[in-house]
Amino acid sequence: MAELISLQQIRCVPNSVVTVGTFDGVHEGHKVLMRTVVEKAKARKARSVVVTFDPHPRDIINPGKEGIRLLTTLEERAEILADLGIDVLCVVPFNRDFSLLTSEAFLRSIIVDRIGVSEFVIGYDHQFGRDRTGTIDTVLAVGEELGFNATVVSKQEMGAATISSSAVRRALAEAGDVQQAAQFLGRPYRLTGLVMHGDERGRIIGFPTANLDPINKRKIIPRKGVYAVWVWIQETRFRGMLKQVRIRRMTSKST
């Protein structure tokens, strides 16, 4: 797992290659950016750092709306990023005060002064800072002033579709298309839960079932339906079937 650390705890290392974003899902588009970060860090013999936010910025900027459903927990993101070669996942607490920080102030006070940066990797359409006014041009201008480089990663597509976290959420929640979601993510979607007692009807007919209560209530649940799944119990993998139903105000799901 990449080192999962808060902004308050991170050590400032000027020779760091940094990228910033929510990166929920760490999908195939994100992975291109992460590989760029790792390549640049190796070339510079630098630390590779991904800066993310918790809670999701939309939950703070649009507080009146239902909170956004997540594709990955912070721990899952750290695990996936480690497999890609990222050294550190730094979590910035996102609140109303932070949302008012200008893009220039964010780069100066957070990226340069608190984390350290020799190269900043940014997606082609990434916007950040108050009112999302920070762009590639902002990074280039501040980098030239403060002495760090900037690299831009281009748009990533799969067929006619642009890969995005929103596209993965739609595939799961609206279409129940777990195959398309897996293609965008580069892996099967994962749920983790605790086994809860049910009515044990499956056992009576010779098909024991497990009613799972998701550990993270914010993770997105696929559209109601029946799915073929792999079930991991500790280190052992089983074939299984998932069916989402309501039982005594709990949701029965499998992993």
PDB file of C-alpha atoms in Angstrom:
ATOM      1  CA  MET A   1       0.000   0.000   0.000  1.00  0.00           C
ATOM      2  CA  ALA A   2       1.212   3.520  -0.799  1.00  0.00           C
ATOM      3  CA  GLU A   3       1.867   5.455   2.386  1.00  0.00           C
ATOM      4  CA  LEU A   4      -1.507   6.942   3.351  1.00  0.00           C
ATOM      5  CA  ILE A   5      -0.818  10.143   5.230  1.00  0.00           C
ATOM      6  CA  SER A   6      -2.590  13.373   6.139  1.00  0.00           C
ATOM      7  CA  LEU A   7      -1.467  16.818   5.045  1.00  0.00           C
ATOM      8  CA  GLN A   8      -0.649  17.631   8.677  1.00  0.00           C
ATOM      9  CA  GLN A   9       1.739  14.672   8.898  1.00  0.00           C
ATOM     10  CA  ILE A  10       3.498  14.724   5.549  1.00  0.00           C
ATOM     11  CA  ARG A  11       7.178  15.648   5.400  1.00  0.00           C
ATOM     12  CA  CYS A  12       8.155  18.354   2.930  1.00  0.00           C
ATOM     13  CA  VAL A  13      10.498  16.915   0.285  1.00  0.00           C
ATOM     14  CA  PRO A  14      11.346  19.458  -2.439  1.00  0.00           C
ATOM     15  CA  ASN A  15      12.317  16.710  -4.890  1.00  0.00           C
ATOM     16  CA  SER A  16       8.802  15.313  -5.308  1.00  0.00           C
ATOM     17  CA  VAL A  17       6.747  14.659  -8.425  1.00  0.00           C
ATOM     18  CA  VAL A  18       3.163  15.546  -7.546  1.00  0.00           C
ATOM     19  CA  THR A  19      -0.306  15.251  -9.020  1.00  0.00           C
ATOM     20  CA  VAL A  20      -3.586  16.430  -7.505  1.00  0.00           C
ATOM     21  CA  GLY A  21      -7.170  15.215  -7.812  1.00  0.00           C
ATOM     22  CA  THR A  22      -9.948  13.200  -6.236  1.00  0.00           C
ATOM     23  CA  PHE A  23      -9.054  10.111  -8.311  1.00  0.00           C
ATOM     24  CA  ASP A  24     -12.073   8.159  -7.099  1.00  0.00           C
ATOM     25  CA  GLY A  25     -11.877   4.732  -8.712  1.00  0.00           C
ATOM     26  CA  VAL A  26      -8.306   5.188 -10.003  1.00  0.00           C
ATOM     27  CA  HIS A  27      -9.635   4.228 -13.442  1.00  0.00           C
ATOM     28  CA  GLU A  28      -7.713   3.615 -16.671  1.00  0.00           C
ATOM     29  CA  GLY A  29      -7.538   7.343 -17.407  1.00  0.00           C
ATOM     30  CA  HIS A  30      -6.112   8.052 -13.963  1.00  0.00           C
ATOM     31  CA  LYS A  31      -3.567   5.267 -14.432  1.00  0.00           C
ATOM     32  CA  VAL A  32      -2.002   6.989 -17.425  1.00  0.00           C
ATOM     33  CA  LEU A  33      -1.434  10.044 -15.262  1.00  0.00           C
ATOM     34  CA  MET A  34      -0.057   7.923 -12.389  1.00  0.00           C
ATOM     35  CA  ARG A  35       2.377   6.135 -14.672  1.00  0.00           C
ATOM     36  CA  THR A  36       3.596   9.529 -15.858  1.00  0.00           C
ATOM     37  CA  VAL A  37       4.169  10.567 -12.238  1.00  0.00           C
ATOM     38  CA  VAL A  38       6.124   7.374 -11.525  1.00  0.00           C
ATOM     39  CA  GLU A  39       8.249   7.715 -14.696  1.00  0.00           C
ATOM     40  CA  LYS A  40       9.085  11.350 -13.926  1.00  0.00           C
ATOM     41  CA  ALA A  41       9.907  10.471 -10.302  1.00  0.00           C
ATOM     42  CA  LYS A  42      12.257   7.662 -11.355  1.00  0.00           C
ATOM     43  CA  ALA A  43      14.010   9.961 -13.816  1.00  0.00           C
ATOM     44  CA  ARG A  44      14.498  12.571 -11.107  1.00  0.00           C
ATOM     45  CA  LYS A  45      15.139  10.027  -8.319  1.00  0.00           C
ATOM     46  CA  ALA A  46      12.279  11.783  -6.585  1.00  0.00           C
ATOM     47  CA  ARG A  47       9.366  10.901  -4.327  1.00  0.00           C
ATOM     48  CA  SER A  48       6.052  10.277  -6.152  1.00  0.00           C
ATOM     49  CA  VAL A  49       3.063  11.885  -4.427  1.00  0.00           C
ATOM     50  CA  VAL A  50      -0.658  11.831  -5.164  1.00  0.00           C
ATOM     51  CA  VAL A  51      -2.645  14.518  -3.351  1.00  0.00           C
ATOM     52  CA  THR A  52      -6.343  13.792  -2.848  1.00  0.00           C
ATOM     53  CA  PHE A  53      -9.240  15.138  -0.773  1.00  0.00           C
ATOM     54  CA  ASP A  54     -11.582  13.842   1.910  1.00  0.00           C
ATOM     55  CA  PRO A  55     -14.512  14.235   2.016  1.00  0.00           C
ATOM     56  CA  HIS A  56     -15.280  14.422  -1.695  1.00  0.00           C
ATOM     57  CA  PRO A  57     -15.258  18.119  -2.719  1.00  0.00           C
ATOM     58  CA  ARG A  58     -18.789  17.901  -4.145  1.00  0.00           C
ATOM     59  CA  ASP A  59     -20.136  17.061  -0.690  1.00  0.00           C
ATOM     60  CA  ILE A  60     -18.862  20.418   0.589  1.00  0.00           C
ATOM     61  CA  ILE A  61     -19.495  22.597  -2.454  1.00  0.00           C
ATOM     62  CA  ASN A  62     -23.069  21.259  -2.918  1.00  0.00           C
ATOM     63  CA  PRO A  63     -24.102  20.446   0.676  1.00  0.00           C
ATOM     64  CA  GLY A  64     -27.825  20.494  -0.070  1.00  0.00           C
ATOM     65  CA  LYS A  65     -27.601  17.547  -2.444  1.00  0.00           C
ATOM     66  CA  GLU A  66     -27.297  13.859  -1.607  1.00  0.00           C
ATOM     67  CA  GLY A  67     -23.666  12.988  -0.968  1.00  0.00           C
ATOM     68  CA  ILE A  68     -21.757  11.497  -3.866  1.00  0.00           C
ATOM     69  CA  ARG A  69     -21.336   7.729  -3.894  1.00  0.00           C
ATOM     70  CA  LEU A  70     -17.734   6.554  -3.970  1.00  0.00           C
ATOM     71  CA  LEU A  71     -16.031   3.974  -6.158  1.00  0.00           C
ATOM     72  CA  THR A  72     -13.085   3.523  -3.778  1.00  0.00           C
ATOM     73  CA  THR A  73     -12.275   4.184  -0.152  1.00  0.00           C
ATOM     74  CA  LEU A  74      -9.031   5.977   0.710  1.00  0.00           C
ATOM     75  CA  GLU A  75      -7.502   2.650   1.735  1.00  0.00           C
ATOM     76  CA  GLU A  76      -8.474   1.058  -1.580  1.00  0.00           C
ATOM     77  CA  ARG A  77      -7.018   4.016  -3.473  1.00  0.00           C
ATOM     78  CA  ALA A  78      -3.751   3.679  -1.550  1.00  0.00           C
ATOM     79  CA  GLU A  79      -3.593  -0.037  -2.396  1.00  0.00           C
ATOM     80  CA  ILE A  80      -4.200   0.525  -6.116  1.00  0.00           C
ATOM     81  CA  LEU A  81      -1.713   3.402  -6.245  1.00  0.00           C
ATOM     82  CA  ALA A  82       0.945   1.269  -4.590  1.00  0.00           C
ATOM     83  CA  ASP A  83       0.525  -1.328  -7.350  1.00  0.00           C
ATOM     84  CA  LEU A  84       1.187   1.489  -9.834  1.00  0.00           C
ATOM     85  CA  GLY A  85       4.373   2.497  -8.024  1.00  0.00           C
ATOM     86  CA  ILE A  86       3.192   5.622  -6.175  1.00  0.00           C
ATOM     87  CA  ASP A  87       5.055   6.290  -2.914  1.00  0.00           C
ATOM     88  CA  VAL A  88       2.642   8.541  -1.002  1.00  0.00           C
ATOM     89  CA  LEU A  89      -1.093   9.277  -0.979  1.00  0.00           C
ATOM     90  CA  CYS A  90      -1.525  12.572   0.871  1.00  0.00           C
ATOM     91  CA  VAL A  91      -5.057  13.359   2.073  1.00  0.00           C
ATOM     92  CA  VAL A  92      -6.110  16.997   2.345  1.00  0.00           C
ATOM     93  CA  PRO A  93      -9.170  17.622   4.550  1.00  0.00           C
ATOM     94  CA  PHE A  94     -11.659  19.381   2.294  1.00  0.00           C
ATOM     95  CA  ASN A  95     -13.871  21.887   4.090  1.00  0.00           C
ATOM     96  CA  ARG A  96     -15.553  25.209   3.337  1.00  0.00           C
ATOM     97  CA  ASP A  97     -12.478  27.277   4.263  1.00  0.00           C
ATOM     98  CA  PHE A  98     -10.246  25.153   2.042  1.00  0.00           C
ATOM     99  CA  SER A  99     -12.685  25.483  -0.861  1.00  0.00           C
ATOM    100  CA  LEU A 100     -12.142  29.275  -0.748  1.00  0.00           C
ATOM    101  CA  LEU A 101      -8.383  28.960  -1.256  1.00  0.00           C
ATOM    102  CA  THR A 102      -7.284  30.385  -4.608  1.00  0.00           C
ATOM    103  CA  SER A 103      -5.455  28.161  -7.067  1.00  0.00           C
ATOM    104  CA  GLU A 104      -2.253  30.216  -6.693  1.00  0.00           C
ATOM    105  CA  ALA A 105      -2.437  30.059  -2.887  1.00  0.00           C
ATOM    106  CA  PHE A 106      -3.013  26.290  -3.059  1.00  0.00           C
ATOM    107  CA  LEU A 107       0.086  25.769  -5.183  1.00  0.00           C
ATOM    108  CA  ARG A 108       2.234  28.000  -2.991  1.00  0.00           C
ATOM    109  CA  SER A 109       1.082  27.098   0.515  1.00  0.00           C
ATOM    110  CA  ILE A 110       0.156  23.435   0.067  1.00  0.00           C
ATOM    111  CA  ILE A 111       2.091  22.000  -2.877  1.00  0.00           C
ATOM    112  CA  VAL A 112       5.343  23.960  -2.569  1.00  0.00           C
ATOM    113  CA  ASP A 113       5.574  24.821   1.150  1.00  0.00           C
ATOM    114  CA  ARG A 114       3.910  21.792   2.782  1.00  0.00           C
ATOM    115  CA  ILE A 115       4.567  18.902   0.370  1.00  0.00           C
ATOM    116  CA  GLY A 116       7.416  19.997  -1.877  1.00  0.00           C
ATOM    117  CA  VAL A 117       7.518  19.714  -5.660  1.00  0.00           C
ATOM    118  CA  SER A 118      10.067  19.531  -8.457  1.00  0.00           C
ATOM    119  CA  GLU A 119       7.527  18.532 -11.124  1.00  0.00           C
ATOM    120  CA  PHE A 120       3.748  18.852 -11.212  1.00  0.00           C
ATOM    121  CA  VAL A 121       1.752  16.443 -13.405  1.00  0.00           C
ATOM    122  CA  ILE A 122      -1.720  17.624 -14.411  1.00  0.00           C
ATOM    123  CA  GLY A 123      -4.558  16.262 -16.539  1.00  0.00           C
ATOM    124  CA  TYR A 124      -5.466  18.159 -19.692  1.00  0.00           C
ATOM    125  CA  ASP A 125      -8.780  19.460 -18.269  1.00  0.00           C
ATOM    126  CA  HIS A 126      -8.023  19.635 -14.551  1.00  0.00           C
ATOM    127  CA  GLN A 127      -9.328  22.713 -12.739  1.00  0.00           C
ATOM    128  CA  PHE A 128      -8.706  23.515  -9.097  1.00  0.00           C
ATOM    129  CA  GLY A 129      -8.840  26.205  -6.442  1.00  0.00           C
ATOM    130  CA  ARG A 130     -11.653  28.614  -5.604  1.00  0.00           C
ATOM    131  CA  ASP A 131     -14.342  28.592  -8.297  1.00  0.00           C
ATOM    132  CA  ARG A 132     -12.148  26.099 -10.212  1.00  0.00           C
ATOM    133  CA  THR A 133     -10.143  28.931 -11.739  1.00  0.00           C
ATOM    134  CA  GLY A 134      -6.823  27.082 -11.576  1.00  0.00           C
ATOM    135  CA  THR A 135      -5.778  25.562 -14.919  1.00  0.00           C
ATOM    136  CA  ILE A 136      -2.700  24.327 -16.752  1.00  0.00           C
ATOM    137  CA  ASP A 137      -1.760  27.953 -17.371  1.00  0.00           C
ATOM    138  CA  THR A 138      -1.826  28.629 -13.618  1.00  0.00           C
ATOM    139  CA  VAL A 139       0.513  25.699 -12.947  1.00  0.00           C
ATOM    140  CA  LEU A 140       2.890  26.779 -15.715  1.00  0.00           C
ATOM    141  CA  ALA A 141       3.014  30.386 -14.457  1.00  0.00           C
ATOM    142  CA  VAL A 142       3.528  29.512 -10.773  1.00  0.00           C
ATOM    143  CA  GLY A 143       6.014  26.792 -11.708  1.00  0.00           C
ATOM    144  CA  GLU A 144       8.106  29.221 -13.715  1.00  0.00           C
ATOM    145  CA  GLU A 145       8.102  31.641 -10.787  1.00  0.00           C
ATOM    146  CA  LEU A 146       8.847  29.111  -8.043  1.00  0.00           C
ATOM    147  CA  GLY A 147      11.093  26.743  -9.969  1.00  0.00           C
ATOM    148  CA  PHE A 148       9.161  23.541 -10.689  1.00  0.00           C
ATOM    149  CA  ASN A 149       8.293  21.923 -14.016  1.00  0.00           C
ATOM    150  CA  ALA A 150       4.848  20.972 -15.299  1.00  0.00           C
ATOM    151  CA  THR A 151       3.758  18.030 -17.459  1.00  0.00           C
ATOM    152  CA  VAL A 152       0.298  17.765 -19.070  1.00  0.00           C
ATOM    153  CA  VAL A 153      -1.401  14.390 -19.649  1.00  0.00           C
ATOM    154  CA  SER A 154      -3.815  14.248 -22.578  1.00  0.00           C
ATOM    155  CA  LYS A 155      -7.437  13.079 -22.734  1.00  0.00           C
ATOM    156  CA  GLN A 156      -7.954   9.317 -22.398  1.00  0.00           C
ATOM    157  CA  GLU A 157     -10.712   7.525 -24.318  1.00  0.00           C
ATOM    158  CA  MET A 158     -11.941   3.955 -24.712  1.00  0.00           C
ATOM    159  CA  GLY A 159     -13.705   3.623 -28.052  1.00  0.00           C
ATOM    160  CA  ALA A 160     -16.172   6.503 -28.311  1.00  0.00           C
ATOM    161  CA  ALA A 161     -16.381   6.979 -24.535  1.00  0.00           C
ATOM    162  CA  THR A 162     -14.250   9.286 -22.433  1.00  0.00           C
ATOM    163  CA  ILE A 163     -13.065   7.489 -19.306  1.00  0.00           C
ATOM    164  CA  SER A 164     -14.211   9.210 -16.105  1.00  0.00           C
ATOM    165  CA  SER A 165     -15.344   8.385 -12.579  1.00  0.00           C
ATOM    166  CA  SER A 166     -18.815   9.682 -13.490  1.00  0.00           C
ATOM    167  CA  ALA A 167     -18.970   7.248 -16.425  1.00  0.00           C
ATOM    168  CA  VAL A 168     -18.099   4.352 -14.097  1.00  0.00           C
ATOM    169  CA  ARG A 169     -20.776   5.428 -11.606  1.00  0.00           C
ATOM    170  CA  ARG A 170     -23.386   5.585 -14.373  1.00  0.00           C
ATOM    171  CA  ALA A 171     -22.396   2.147 -15.631  1.00  0.00           C
ATOM    172  CA  LEU A 172     -22.832   0.676 -12.151  1.00  0.00           C
ATOM    173  CA  ALA A 173     -25.795   2.557 -10.686  1.00  0.00           C
ATOM    174  CA  GLU A 174     -27.901   3.301 -13.768  1.00  0.00           C
ATOM    175  CA  ALA A 175     -27.154   0.506 -16.234  1.00  0.00           C
ATOM    176  CA  GLY A 176     -25.906  -2.243 -13.941  1.00  0.00           C
ATOM    177  CA  ASP A 177     -23.210  -2.779 -16.570  1.00  0.00           C
ATOM    178  CA  VAL A 178     -20.436  -4.164 -14.405  1.00  0.00           C
ATOM    179  CA  GLN A 179     -18.520  -5.312 -17.490  1.00  0.00           C
ATOM    180  CA  GLN A 180     -18.204  -1.775 -18.831  1.00  0.00           C
ATOM    181  CA  ALA A 181     -17.332  -0.516 -15.350  1.00  0.00           C
ATOM    182  CA  ALA A 182     -14.573  -3.135 -15.151  1.00  0.00           C
ATOM    183  CA  GLN A 183     -13.230  -2.054 -18.550  1.00  0.00           C
ATOM    184  CA  PHE A 184     -13.053   1.581 -17.428  1.00  0.00           C
ATOM    185  CA  LEU A 185     -11.521   0.646 -14.058  1.00  0.00           C
ATOM    186  CA  GLY A 186      -9.125  -1.972 -15.438  1.00  0.00           C
ATOM    187  CA  ARG A 187     -10.356  -4.416 -12.786  1.00  0.00           C
ATOM    188  CA  PRO A 188     -13.657  -5.740 -11.398  1.00  0.00           C
ATOM    189  CA  TYR A 189     -15.550  -3.376  -9.104  1.00  0.00           C
ATOM    190  CA  ARG A 190     -15.162  -4.342  -5.436  1.00  0.00           C
ATOM    191  CA  LEU A 191     -17.416  -4.222  -2.375  1.00  0.00           C
ATOM    192  CA  THR A 192     -16.393  -5.150   1.158  1.00  0.00           C
ATOM    193  CA  GLY A 193     -18.862  -5.973   3.917  1.00  0.00           C
ATOM    194  CA  LEU A 194     -19.523  -7.727   7.203  1.00  0.00           C
ATOM    195  CA  VAL A 195     -21.649 -10.886   7.260  1.00  0.00           C
ATOM    196  CA  MET A 196     -24.981 -10.257   8.943  1.00  0.00           C
ATOM    197  CA  HIS A 197     -27.571 -12.807  10.125  1.00  0.00           C
ATOM    198  CA  GLY A 198     -30.555 -13.250   7.819  1.00  0.00           C
ATOM    199  CA  ASP A 199     -33.467 -15.673   7.593  1.00  0.00           C
ATOM    200  CA  GLU A 200     -31.190 -18.554   6.483  1.00  0.00           C
ATOM    201  CA  ARG A 201     -33.664 -19.556   3.760  1.00  0.00           C
ATOM    202  CA  GLY A 202     -30.849 -20.445   1.346  1.00  0.00           C
ATOM    203  CA  ARG A 203     -29.488 -23.056   3.707  1.00  0.00           C
ATOM    204  CA  ILE A 204     -32.854 -24.841   3.742  1.00  0.00           C
ATOM    205  CA  ILE A 205     -32.768 -25.414  -0.031  1.00  0.00           C
ATOM    206  CA  GLY A 206     -29.072 -26.289  -0.120  1.00  0.00           C
ATOM    207  CA  PHE A 207     -27.650 -22.917  -1.213  1.00  0.00           C
ATOM    208  CA  PRO A 208     -26.175 -21.084   1.791  1.00  0.00           C
ATOM    209  CA  THR A 209     -26.081 -17.301   1.403  1.00  0.00           C
ATOM    210  CA  ALA A 210     -24.220 -14.466   3.093  1.00  0.00           C
ATOM    211  CA  ASN A 211     -25.985 -11.189   3.818  1.00  0.00           C
ATOM    212  CA  LEU A 212     -23.380  -8.440   3.714  1.00  0.00           C
ATOM    213  CA  ASP A 213     -23.581  -5.011   5.291  1.00  0.00           C
ATOM    214  CA  PRO A 214     -21.115  -2.703   3.440  1.00  0.00           C
ATOM    215  CA  ILE A 215     -18.334  -1.445   5.676  1.00  0.00           C
ATOM    216  CA  ASN A 216     -18.250   1.906   3.900  1.00  0.00           C
ATOM    217  CA  LYS A 217     -21.808   3.218   3.486  1.00  0.00           C
ATOM    218  CA  ARG A 218     -20.691   5.744   0.872  1.00  0.00           C
ATOM    219  CA  LYS A 219     -19.607   3.181  -1.720  1.00  0.00           C
ATOM    220  CA  ILE A 220     -21.812   2.881  -4.764  1.00  0.00           C
ATOM    221  CA  ILE A 221     -23.973  -0.240  -5.084  1.00  0.00           C
ATOM    222  CA  PRO A 222     -24.693  -1.623  -8.588  1.00  0.00           C
ATOM    223  CA  ARG A 223     -28.225  -1.350  -9.926  1.00  0.00           C
ATOM    224  CA  LYS A 224     -30.596  -3.997  -8.595  1.00  0.00           C
ATOM    225  CA  GLY A 225     -30.028  -7.271 -10.380  1.00  0.00           C
ATOM    226  CA  VAL A 226     -28.232 -10.598 -10.242  1.00  0.00           C
ATOM    227  CA  TYR A 227     -24.477 -10.705 -10.875  1.00  0.00           C
ATOM    228  CA  ALA A 228     -21.780 -13.363 -11.111  1.00  0.00           C
ATOM    229  CA  VAL A 229     -19.049 -12.453  -8.612  1.00  0.00           C
ATOM    230  CA  TRP A 230     -15.821 -13.552  -7.021  1.00  0.00           C
ATOM    231  CA  VAL A 231     -16.071 -13.708  -3.222  1.00  0.00           C
ATOM    232  CA  TRP A 232     -12.919 -13.272  -1.148  1.00  0.00           C
ATOM    233  CA  ILE A 233     -12.950 -14.491   2.458  1.00  0.00           C
ATOM    234  CA  GLN A 234      -9.540 -13.627   3.851  1.00  0.00           C
ATOM    235  CA  GLU A 235      -7.155 -15.234   1.296  1.00  0.00           C
ATOM    236  CA  THR A 236      -9.622 -17.734  -0.174  1.00  0.00           C
ATOM    237  CA  ARG A 237     -11.581 -17.019  -3.351  1.00  0.00           C
ATOM    238  CA  PHE A 238     -14.990 -18.506  -4.215  1.00  0.00           C
ATOM    239  CA  ARG A 239     -17.383 -18.203  -7.144  1.00  0.00           C
ATOM    240  CA  GLY A 240     -20.657 -16.620  -6.138  1.00  0.00           C
ATOM    241  CA  MET A 241     -23.833 -14.817  -7.099  1.00  0.00           C
ATOM    242  CA  LEU A 242     -24.859 -11.352  -5.962  1.00  0.00           C
ATOM    243  CA  LYS A 243     -28.459 -10.264  -5.587  1.00  0.00           C
ATOM    244  CA  GLN A 244     -29.400  -6.963  -4.028  1.00  0.00           C
ATOM    245  CA  VAL A 245     -32.548  -7.110  -1.886  1.00  0.00           C
ATOM    246  CA  ARG A 246     -33.876  -5.397   1.207  1.00  0.00           C
ATOM    247  CA  ILE A 247     -33.981  -7.433   4.407  1.00  0.00           C
ATOM    248  CA  ARG A 248     -35.014  -5.821   7.671  1.00  0.00           C
ATOM    249  CA  ARG A 249     -33.736  -2.434   6.599  1.00  0.00           C
ATOM    250  CA  MET A 250     -30.386  -3.919   5.599  1.00  0.00           C
ATOM    251  CA  THR A 251     -29.105  -4.514   2.072  1.00  0.00           C
ATOM    252  CA  SER A 252     -28.105  -8.049   1.174  1.00  0.00           C
ATOM    253  CA  LYS A 253     -25.037  -7.974  -1.055  1.00  0.00           C
ATOM    254  CA  SER A 254     -22.025 -10.063  -1.837  1.00  0.00           C
ATOM    255  CA  THR A 255     -18.450  -9.099  -2.560  1.00  0.00           C
TER     256      THR A 255
END
